PDB file of C-alpha atoms and ligand atoms in Angstrom:
ATOM      1  CA  MET A  24      -0.004  -0.031   0.001  1.00  0.00           C
ATOM      2  CA  SER A  25       2.857   2.356   0.783  1.00  0.00           C
ATOM      3  CA  TRP A  26       4.422   1.551  -2.589  1.00  0.00           C
ATOM      4  CA  LEU A  27       1.141   2.351  -4.377  1.00  0.00           C
ATOM      5  CA  LYS A  28       0.981   5.693  -2.611  1.00  0.00           C
ATOM      6  CA  LYS A  29       4.625   6.458  -3.567  1.00  0.00           C
ATOM      7  CA  GLN A  30       3.850   5.596  -7.147  1.00  0.00           C
ATOM      8  CA  GLY A  31       1.284   8.425  -7.142  1.00  0.00           C
ATOM      9  CA  PHE A  32      -1.893   6.325  -7.177  1.00  0.00           C
ATOM     10  CA  VAL A  33      -4.859   8.047  -5.534  1.00  0.00           C
ATOM     11  CA  PHE A  34      -7.415   5.873  -3.650  1.00  0.00           C
ATOM     12  CA  PHE A  35     -11.137   6.203  -4.078  1.00  0.00           C
ATOM     13  CA  THR A  36     -14.020   4.141  -3.012  1.00  0.00           C
ATOM     14  CA  ALA A  37     -15.627   2.188  -5.854  1.00  0.00           C
ATOM     15  CA  SER A  38     -18.684   4.436  -5.938  1.00  0.00           C
ATOM     16  CA  GLU A  39     -16.529   7.615  -5.979  1.00  0.00           C
ATOM     17  CA  LEU A  40     -14.609   6.292  -8.956  1.00  0.00           C
ATOM     18  CA  ILE A  41     -17.823   5.454 -10.822  1.00  0.00           C
ATOM     19  CA  ARG A  42     -19.419   8.863  -9.971  1.00  0.00           C
ATOM     20  CA  HIS A  43     -16.375  10.499 -11.399  1.00  0.00           C
ATOM     21  CA  PHE A  44     -16.615   8.499 -14.605  1.00  0.00           C
ATOM     22  CA  GLN A  45     -20.386   9.209 -14.884  1.00  0.00           C
ATOM     23  CA  GLN A  46     -19.771  12.956 -14.496  1.00  0.00           C
ATOM     24  CA  ARG A  47     -16.706  13.397 -16.723  1.00  0.00           C
ATOM     25  CA  GLY A  48     -16.584  10.375 -18.947  1.00  0.00           C
ATOM     26  CA  THR A  49     -13.100   9.334 -17.675  1.00  0.00           C
ATOM     27  CA  PHE A  50     -11.696   7.840 -14.576  1.00  0.00           C
ATOM     28  CA  PRO A  51      -9.454  10.081 -12.543  1.00  0.00           C
ATOM     29  CA  SER A  52      -5.787   9.814 -13.687  1.00  0.00           C
ATOM     30  CA  GLN A  53      -3.846   7.465 -11.312  1.00  0.00           C
ATOM     31  CA  GLY A  54      -7.218   6.775  -9.623  1.00  0.00           C
ATOM     32  CA  ILE A  55      -7.531   3.380  -7.999  1.00  0.00           C
ATOM     33  CA  ALA A  56     -10.193   1.493  -6.031  1.00  0.00           C
ATOM     34  CA  LEU A  57      -9.130  -1.327  -3.725  1.00  0.00           C
ATOM     35  CA  THR A  58     -11.896  -3.979  -3.538  1.00  0.00           C
ATOM     36  CA  PHE A  59     -12.308  -7.029  -1.317  1.00  0.00           C
ATOM     37  CA  ASP A  60     -14.957  -9.739  -1.890  1.00  0.00           C
ATOM     38  CA  ASP A  61     -16.790 -11.875   0.703  1.00  0.00           C
ATOM     39  CA  GLY A  62     -16.161  -9.699   3.843  1.00  0.00           C
ATOM     40  CA  TRP A  63     -13.658 -11.998   5.542  1.00  0.00           C
ATOM     41  CA  LYS A  64     -12.572 -11.144   8.997  1.00  0.00           C
ATOM     42  CA  ASP A  65      -8.958 -10.499   7.864  1.00  0.00           C
ATOM     43  CA  ASN A  66     -10.220  -7.422   6.130  1.00  0.00           C
ATOM     44  CA  TYR A  67     -10.632  -6.054   9.666  1.00  0.00           C
ATOM     45  CA  THR A  68      -7.733  -7.685  11.437  1.00  0.00           C
ATOM     46  CA  ASN A  69      -5.125  -7.395   8.754  1.00  0.00           C
ATOM     47  CA  ALA A  70      -6.104  -4.825   6.110  1.00  0.00           C
ATOM     48  CA  PHE A  71      -8.074  -2.207   8.099  1.00  0.00           C
ATOM     49  CA  PRO A  72      -5.079  -1.224  10.449  1.00  0.00           C
ATOM     50  CA  ILE A  73      -2.872  -0.551   7.386  1.00  0.00           C
ATOM     51  CA  LEU A  74      -5.665   1.299   5.422  1.00  0.00           C
ATOM     52  CA  LYS A  75      -6.374   3.402   8.487  1.00  0.00           C
ATOM     53  CA  GLN A  76      -2.687   4.213   9.155  1.00  0.00           C
ATOM     54  CA  LEU A  77      -2.107   5.232   5.512  1.00  0.00           C
ATOM     55  CA  GLY A  78      -5.415   6.937   5.060  1.00  0.00           C
ATOM     56  CA  ILE A  79      -6.449   4.650   2.194  1.00  0.00           C
ATOM     57  CA  LYS A  80     -10.032   4.157   1.050  1.00  0.00           C
ATOM     58  CA  ALA A  81     -11.319   0.764   0.105  1.00  0.00           C
ATOM     59  CA  THR A  82     -14.499  -1.076  -0.718  1.00  0.00           C
ATOM     60  CA  ILE A  83     -15.658  -4.404   0.701  1.00  0.00           C
ATOM     61  CA  PHE A  84     -18.371  -6.430  -0.944  1.00  0.00           C
ATOM     62  CA  ILE A  85     -20.278  -8.326   1.795  1.00  0.00           C
ATOM     63  CA  ILE A  86     -22.798 -11.153   1.955  1.00  0.00           C
ATOM     64  CA  PRO A  87     -25.435 -10.231   4.542  1.00  0.00           C
ATOM     65  CA  SER A  88     -26.238 -13.802   5.382  1.00  0.00           C
ATOM     66  CA  SER A  89     -22.622 -14.468   6.259  1.00  0.00           C
ATOM     67  CA  ILE A  90     -22.024 -11.511   8.648  1.00  0.00           C
ATOM     68  CA  GLY A  91     -20.570 -12.859  11.947  1.00  0.00           C
ATOM     69  CA  ARG A  92     -20.380 -16.415  10.648  1.00  0.00           C
ATOM     70  CA  VAL A  93     -17.563 -18.921  10.461  1.00  0.00           C
ATOM     71  CA  PHE A  94     -17.059 -21.249   7.532  1.00  0.00           C
ATOM     72  CA  ALA A  95     -15.085 -24.314   8.525  1.00  0.00           C
ATOM     73  CA  GLY A  96     -15.628 -26.428   5.447  1.00  0.00           C
ATOM     74  CA  ASP A  97     -13.840 -24.475   2.806  1.00  0.00           C
ATOM     75  CA  ALA A  98     -10.676 -23.743   4.774  1.00  0.00           C
ATOM     76  CA  ALA A  99      -7.585 -24.970   2.931  1.00  0.00           C
ATOM     77  CA  GLU A 100      -5.115 -27.222   4.568  1.00  0.00           C
ATOM     78  CA  GLY A 101      -3.066 -25.373   7.266  1.00  0.00           C
ATOM     79  CA  GLU A 102      -5.574 -22.421   7.185  1.00  0.00           C
ATOM     80  CA  GLN A 103      -7.798 -21.239   9.987  1.00  0.00           C
ATOM     81  CA  PRO A 104     -11.518 -21.699   9.354  1.00  0.00           C
ATOM     82  CA  HIS A 105     -12.690 -18.669   7.495  1.00  0.00           C
ATOM     83  CA  GLU A 106     -14.516 -16.152   9.667  1.00  0.00           C
ATOM     84  CA  HIS A 107     -16.535 -13.271   8.306  1.00  0.00           C
ATOM     85  CA  LEU A 108     -16.721  -9.769   9.551  1.00  0.00           C
ATOM     86  CA  SER A 109     -19.086  -9.059  12.419  1.00  0.00           C
ATOM     87  CA  ARG A 110     -21.659  -6.225  12.351  1.00  0.00           C
ATOM     88  CA  ASN A 111     -19.630  -4.182  14.689  1.00  0.00           C
ATOM     89  CA  GLU A 112     -16.463  -4.545  12.653  1.00  0.00           C
ATOM     90  CA  ILE A 113     -18.391  -3.421   9.566  1.00  0.00           C
ATOM     91  CA  LEU A 114     -19.806  -0.390  11.437  1.00  0.00           C
ATOM     92  CA  GLU A 115     -16.385   0.573  12.716  1.00  0.00           C
ATOM     93  CA  MET A 116     -14.900   0.367   9.295  1.00  0.00           C
ATOM     94  CA  ALA A 117     -17.892   2.186   7.720  1.00  0.00           C
ATOM     95  CA  ALA A 118     -17.250   5.017  10.196  1.00  0.00           C
ATOM     96  CA  HIS A 119     -13.654   5.273   8.920  1.00  0.00           C
ATOM     97  CA  GLY A 120     -14.744   5.707   5.331  1.00  0.00           C
ATOM     98  CA  ILE A 121     -14.592   2.116   4.154  1.00  0.00           C
ATOM     99  CA  GLU A 122     -17.422   1.531   1.562  1.00  0.00           C
ATOM    100  CA  PHE A 123     -19.596  -1.539   1.809  1.00  0.00           C
ATOM    101  CA  GLY A 124     -20.980  -2.877  -1.484  1.00  0.00           C
ATOM    102  CA  SER A 125     -23.099  -5.955  -2.154  1.00  0.00           C
ATOM    103  CA  HIS A 126     -21.920  -9.451  -2.906  1.00  0.00           C
ATOM    104  CA  THR A 127     -25.537 -10.819  -2.941  1.00  0.00           C
ATOM    105  CA  MET A 128     -27.553 -12.147  -0.005  1.00  0.00           C
ATOM    106  CA  ASN A 129     -26.192 -15.752   0.028  1.00  0.00           C
ATOM    107  CA  HIS A 130     -23.295 -15.793  -2.473  1.00  0.00           C
ATOM    108  CA  ARG A 131     -25.354 -17.835  -4.973  1.00  0.00           C
ATOM    109  CA  LEU A 132     -23.952 -18.018  -8.498  1.00  0.00           C
ATOM    110  CA  LEU A 133     -26.276 -15.699 -10.358  1.00  0.00           C
ATOM    111  CA  ASN A 134     -26.019 -17.523 -13.753  1.00  0.00           C
ATOM    112  CA  GLN A 135     -27.339 -20.672 -12.133  1.00  0.00           C
ATOM    113  CA  ILE A 136     -30.537 -19.537 -10.422  1.00  0.00           C
ATOM    114  CA  SER A 137     -33.943 -18.344 -11.603  1.00  0.00           C
ATOM    115  CA  GLU A 138     -34.719 -14.779 -12.389  1.00  0.00           C
ATOM    116  CA  PRO A 139     -36.911 -14.242  -9.342  1.00  0.00           C
ATOM    117  CA  GLU A 140     -34.169 -15.762  -7.141  1.00  0.00           C
ATOM    118  CA  VAL A 141     -31.582 -13.438  -8.752  1.00  0.00           C
ATOM    119  CA  LYS A 142     -33.872 -10.528  -8.032  1.00  0.00           C
ATOM    120  CA  SER A 143     -34.253 -11.318  -4.306  1.00  0.00           C
ATOM    121  CA  GLU A 144     -30.533 -12.170  -3.881  1.00  0.00           C
ATOM    122  CA  VAL A 145     -29.686  -8.671  -5.302  1.00  0.00           C
ATOM    123  CA  GLU A 146     -32.542  -6.612  -3.732  1.00  0.00           C
ATOM    124  CA  ASP A 147     -32.477  -8.150  -0.327  1.00  0.00           C
ATOM    125  CA  ALA A 148     -28.706  -7.750   0.046  1.00  0.00           C
ATOM    126  CA  LYS A 149     -28.868  -4.125  -1.005  1.00  0.00           C
ATOM    127  CA  LEU A 150     -31.548  -3.401   1.619  1.00  0.00           C
ATOM    128  CA  GLU A 151     -29.787  -5.308   4.436  1.00  0.00           C
ATOM    129  CA  ILE A 152     -26.543  -3.536   3.814  1.00  0.00           C
ATOM    130  CA  GLU A 153     -28.192  -0.139   3.738  1.00  0.00           C
ATOM    131  CA  ASN A 154     -30.011  -0.844   6.892  1.00  0.00           C
ATOM    132  CA  LEU A 155     -26.803  -1.877   8.567  1.00  0.00           C
ATOM    133  CA  VAL A 156     -24.455   0.880   7.489  1.00  0.00           C
ATOM    134  CA  GLN A 157     -27.088   3.561   7.011  1.00  0.00           C
ATOM    135  CA  LYS A 158     -25.540   4.641   3.673  1.00  0.00           C
ATOM    136  CA  PRO A 159     -26.665   3.769   0.082  1.00  0.00           C
ATOM    137  CA  CYS A 160     -25.205   0.523  -1.173  1.00  0.00           C
ATOM    138  CA  LEU A 161     -24.158   1.608  -4.742  1.00  0.00           C
ATOM    139  CA  THR A 162     -21.745  -0.973  -5.895  1.00  0.00           C
ATOM    140  CA  PHE A 163     -21.918  -4.733  -6.398  1.00  0.00           C
ATOM    141  CA  ALA A 164     -19.552  -7.698  -7.183  1.00  0.00           C
ATOM    142  CA  TYR A 165     -20.917 -10.814  -8.831  1.00  0.00           C
ATOM    143  CA  PRO A 166     -20.220 -13.982  -6.747  1.00  0.00           C
ATOM    144  CA  ALA A 167     -17.306 -15.783  -8.342  1.00  0.00           C
ATOM    145  CA  GLY A 168     -17.676 -13.264 -11.122  1.00  0.00           C
ATOM    146  CA  TYR A 169     -20.530 -15.151 -12.784  1.00  0.00           C
ATOM    147  CA  PHE A 170     -23.318 -13.078 -14.376  1.00  0.00           C
ATOM    148  CA  SER A 171     -25.919 -13.281 -16.953  1.00  0.00           C
ATOM    149  CA  GLU A 172     -28.151 -10.689 -18.710  1.00  0.00           C
ATOM    150  CA  PRO A 173     -30.914 -11.098 -16.101  1.00  0.00           C
ATOM    151  CA  ALA A 174     -28.411 -10.691 -13.295  1.00  0.00           C
ATOM    152  CA  ARG A 175     -26.881  -7.547 -14.833  1.00  0.00           C
ATOM    153  CA  ARG A 176     -30.350  -6.176 -15.274  1.00  0.00           C
ATOM    154  CA  ALA A 177     -31.430  -6.906 -11.725  1.00  0.00           C
ATOM    155  CA  VAL A 178     -28.261  -5.292 -10.347  1.00  0.00           C
ATOM    156  CA  GLU A 179     -28.895  -2.100 -12.331  1.00  0.00           C
ATOM    157  CA  GLN A 180     -32.649  -1.950 -11.643  1.00  0.00           C
ATOM    158  CA  ALA A 181     -32.110  -2.455  -7.871  1.00  0.00           C
ATOM    159  CA  GLY A 182     -30.255   0.959  -7.988  1.00  0.00           C
ATOM    160  CA  HIS A 183     -26.559   0.020  -8.042  1.00  0.00           C
ATOM    161  CA  ILE A 184     -24.389   2.153 -10.169  1.00  0.00           C
ATOM    162  CA  ALA A 185     -21.827  -0.422 -11.134  1.00  0.00           C
ATOM    163  CA  ALA A 186     -20.921  -4.163 -10.836  1.00  0.00           C
ATOM    164  CA  PHE A 187     -17.552  -5.794 -10.755  1.00  0.00           C
ATOM    165  CA  SER A 188     -16.690  -9.148 -12.455  1.00  0.00           C
ATOM    166  CA  THR A 189     -13.683 -11.282 -11.965  1.00  0.00           C
ATOM    167  CA  THR A 190     -12.342 -10.724 -15.418  1.00  0.00           C
ATOM    168  CA  TYR A 191      -8.828  -9.550 -14.801  1.00  0.00           C
ATOM    169  CA  GLY A 192      -6.644  -6.948 -16.467  1.00  0.00           C
ATOM    170  CA  PRO A 193      -7.373  -3.680 -18.340  1.00  0.00           C
ATOM    171  CA  ALA A 194     -10.548  -3.520 -20.464  1.00  0.00           C
ATOM    172  CA  ASP A 195     -10.829  -2.123 -23.976  1.00  0.00           C
ATOM    173  CA  ARG A 196     -14.090  -0.348 -23.224  1.00  0.00           C
ATOM    174  CA  VAL A 197     -15.848   0.602 -19.963  1.00  0.00           C
ATOM    175  CA  ASP A 198     -18.919  -1.464 -19.145  1.00  0.00           C
ATOM    176  CA  LEU A 199     -20.081  -0.266 -15.757  1.00  0.00           C
ATOM    177  CA  PHE A 200     -21.990  -3.493 -15.070  1.00  0.00           C
ATOM    178  CA  ALA A 201     -19.188  -5.813 -16.006  1.00  0.00           C
ATOM    179  CA  LEU A 202     -16.031  -3.990 -14.694  1.00  0.00           C
ATOM    180  CA  ASN A 203     -12.697  -5.697 -14.938  1.00  0.00           C
ATOM    181  CA  ARG A 204     -10.325  -5.742 -11.935  1.00  0.00           C
ATOM    182  CA  THR A 205      -6.669  -6.414 -11.314  1.00  0.00           C
ATOM    183  CA  GLU A 206      -6.351  -9.487  -9.063  1.00  0.00           C
ATOM    184  CA  ILE A 207      -3.690  -9.423  -6.343  1.00  0.00           C
ATOM    185  CA  LEU A 208      -2.970 -12.919  -4.991  1.00  0.00           C
ATOM    186  CA  ARG A 209      -0.989 -14.230  -2.089  1.00  0.00           C
ATOM    187  CA  ARG A 210       1.859 -15.201  -4.413  1.00  0.00           C
ATOM    188  CA  ASP A 211       2.206 -11.560  -5.495  1.00  0.00           C
ATOM    189  CA  ARG A 212       4.103 -10.861  -2.228  1.00  0.00           C
ATOM    190  CA  PHE A 213       7.350  -9.781  -3.952  1.00  0.00           C
ATOM    191  CA  LEU A 214       7.264  -6.186  -5.027  1.00  0.00           C
ATOM    192  CA  PHE A 215       8.493  -6.892  -8.617  1.00  0.00           C
ATOM    193  CA  GLN A 216       5.495  -9.311  -9.187  1.00  0.00           C
ATOM    194  CA  TYR A 217       3.083  -6.864  -7.595  1.00  0.00           C
ATOM    195  CA  ALA A 218       4.477  -3.882  -9.473  1.00  0.00           C
ATOM    196  CA  ARG A 219       4.107  -5.757 -12.778  1.00  0.00           C
ATOM    197  CA  LYS A 220       0.344  -5.893 -12.250  1.00  0.00           C
ATOM    198  CA  PHE A 221       0.059  -2.137 -12.006  1.00  0.00           C
ATOM    199  CA  ALA A 222       2.040  -1.286 -15.079  1.00  0.00           C
ATOM    200  CA  PRO A 223      -0.930  -1.521 -17.503  1.00  0.00           C
ATOM    201  CA  LEU A 224      -3.045   0.521 -15.201  1.00  0.00           C
ATOM    202  CA  ARG A 225      -0.486   3.297 -15.190  1.00  0.00           C
ATOM    203  CA  SER A 226      -0.247   3.369 -19.013  1.00  0.00           C
ATOM    204  CA  LYS A 227      -4.067   3.401 -19.146  1.00  0.00           C
ATOM    205  CA  ALA A 228      -4.270   6.305 -16.702  1.00  0.00           C
ATOM    206  CA  SER A 229      -1.817   8.386 -18.556  1.00  0.00           C
ATOM    207  CA  GLY A 230      -3.225   7.507 -21.973  1.00  0.00           C
TER     208      GLY A 230
HETATM  209 ZN1   ZN B 307     -17.220 -14.195  -3.357  1.00  0.00          ZN
END
């Protein structure tokens, strides 16, 4: 995070970045939005202290039905059972400017369920998140990146202003309801690997 700051990247929440695009037709030069999917507890224990210290904004896409819950089943070997953020942790982070977006109500893959199910997954999650953080929930991330036309439509009709996919890398054109991201993995722990991922963003920003 310090390196990104030193490189001149400026951090926005996802909705701030989108609003900028809607108003001016371009993204802010060197603008960047950090996003986290699923709302795992380590967003609070590991990331939040660093974000707070460096004054960096970020956006976390949460699953209302998972708040405060522990998933033991999908922990990889040698890993702790995955625990999700609690309500209080979410509220504390929201008070410090972290944005909370939607990752559906139950993390169901939206290309595999019926249209009414898609609608309730999308609409219920938005409402729950708004009731919890008392701010509009404007951004969305498709579970596992899967979406279909009905899913896209439901996300837009529910009042979100943008949705993120898990298609990685720069995009040729901006599609606000199928936004690409740059994925940072655990194996990108060496600065040269990490830096390489930001090179296309920089040339995009200046171009
Ligand atoms: Zn997810």
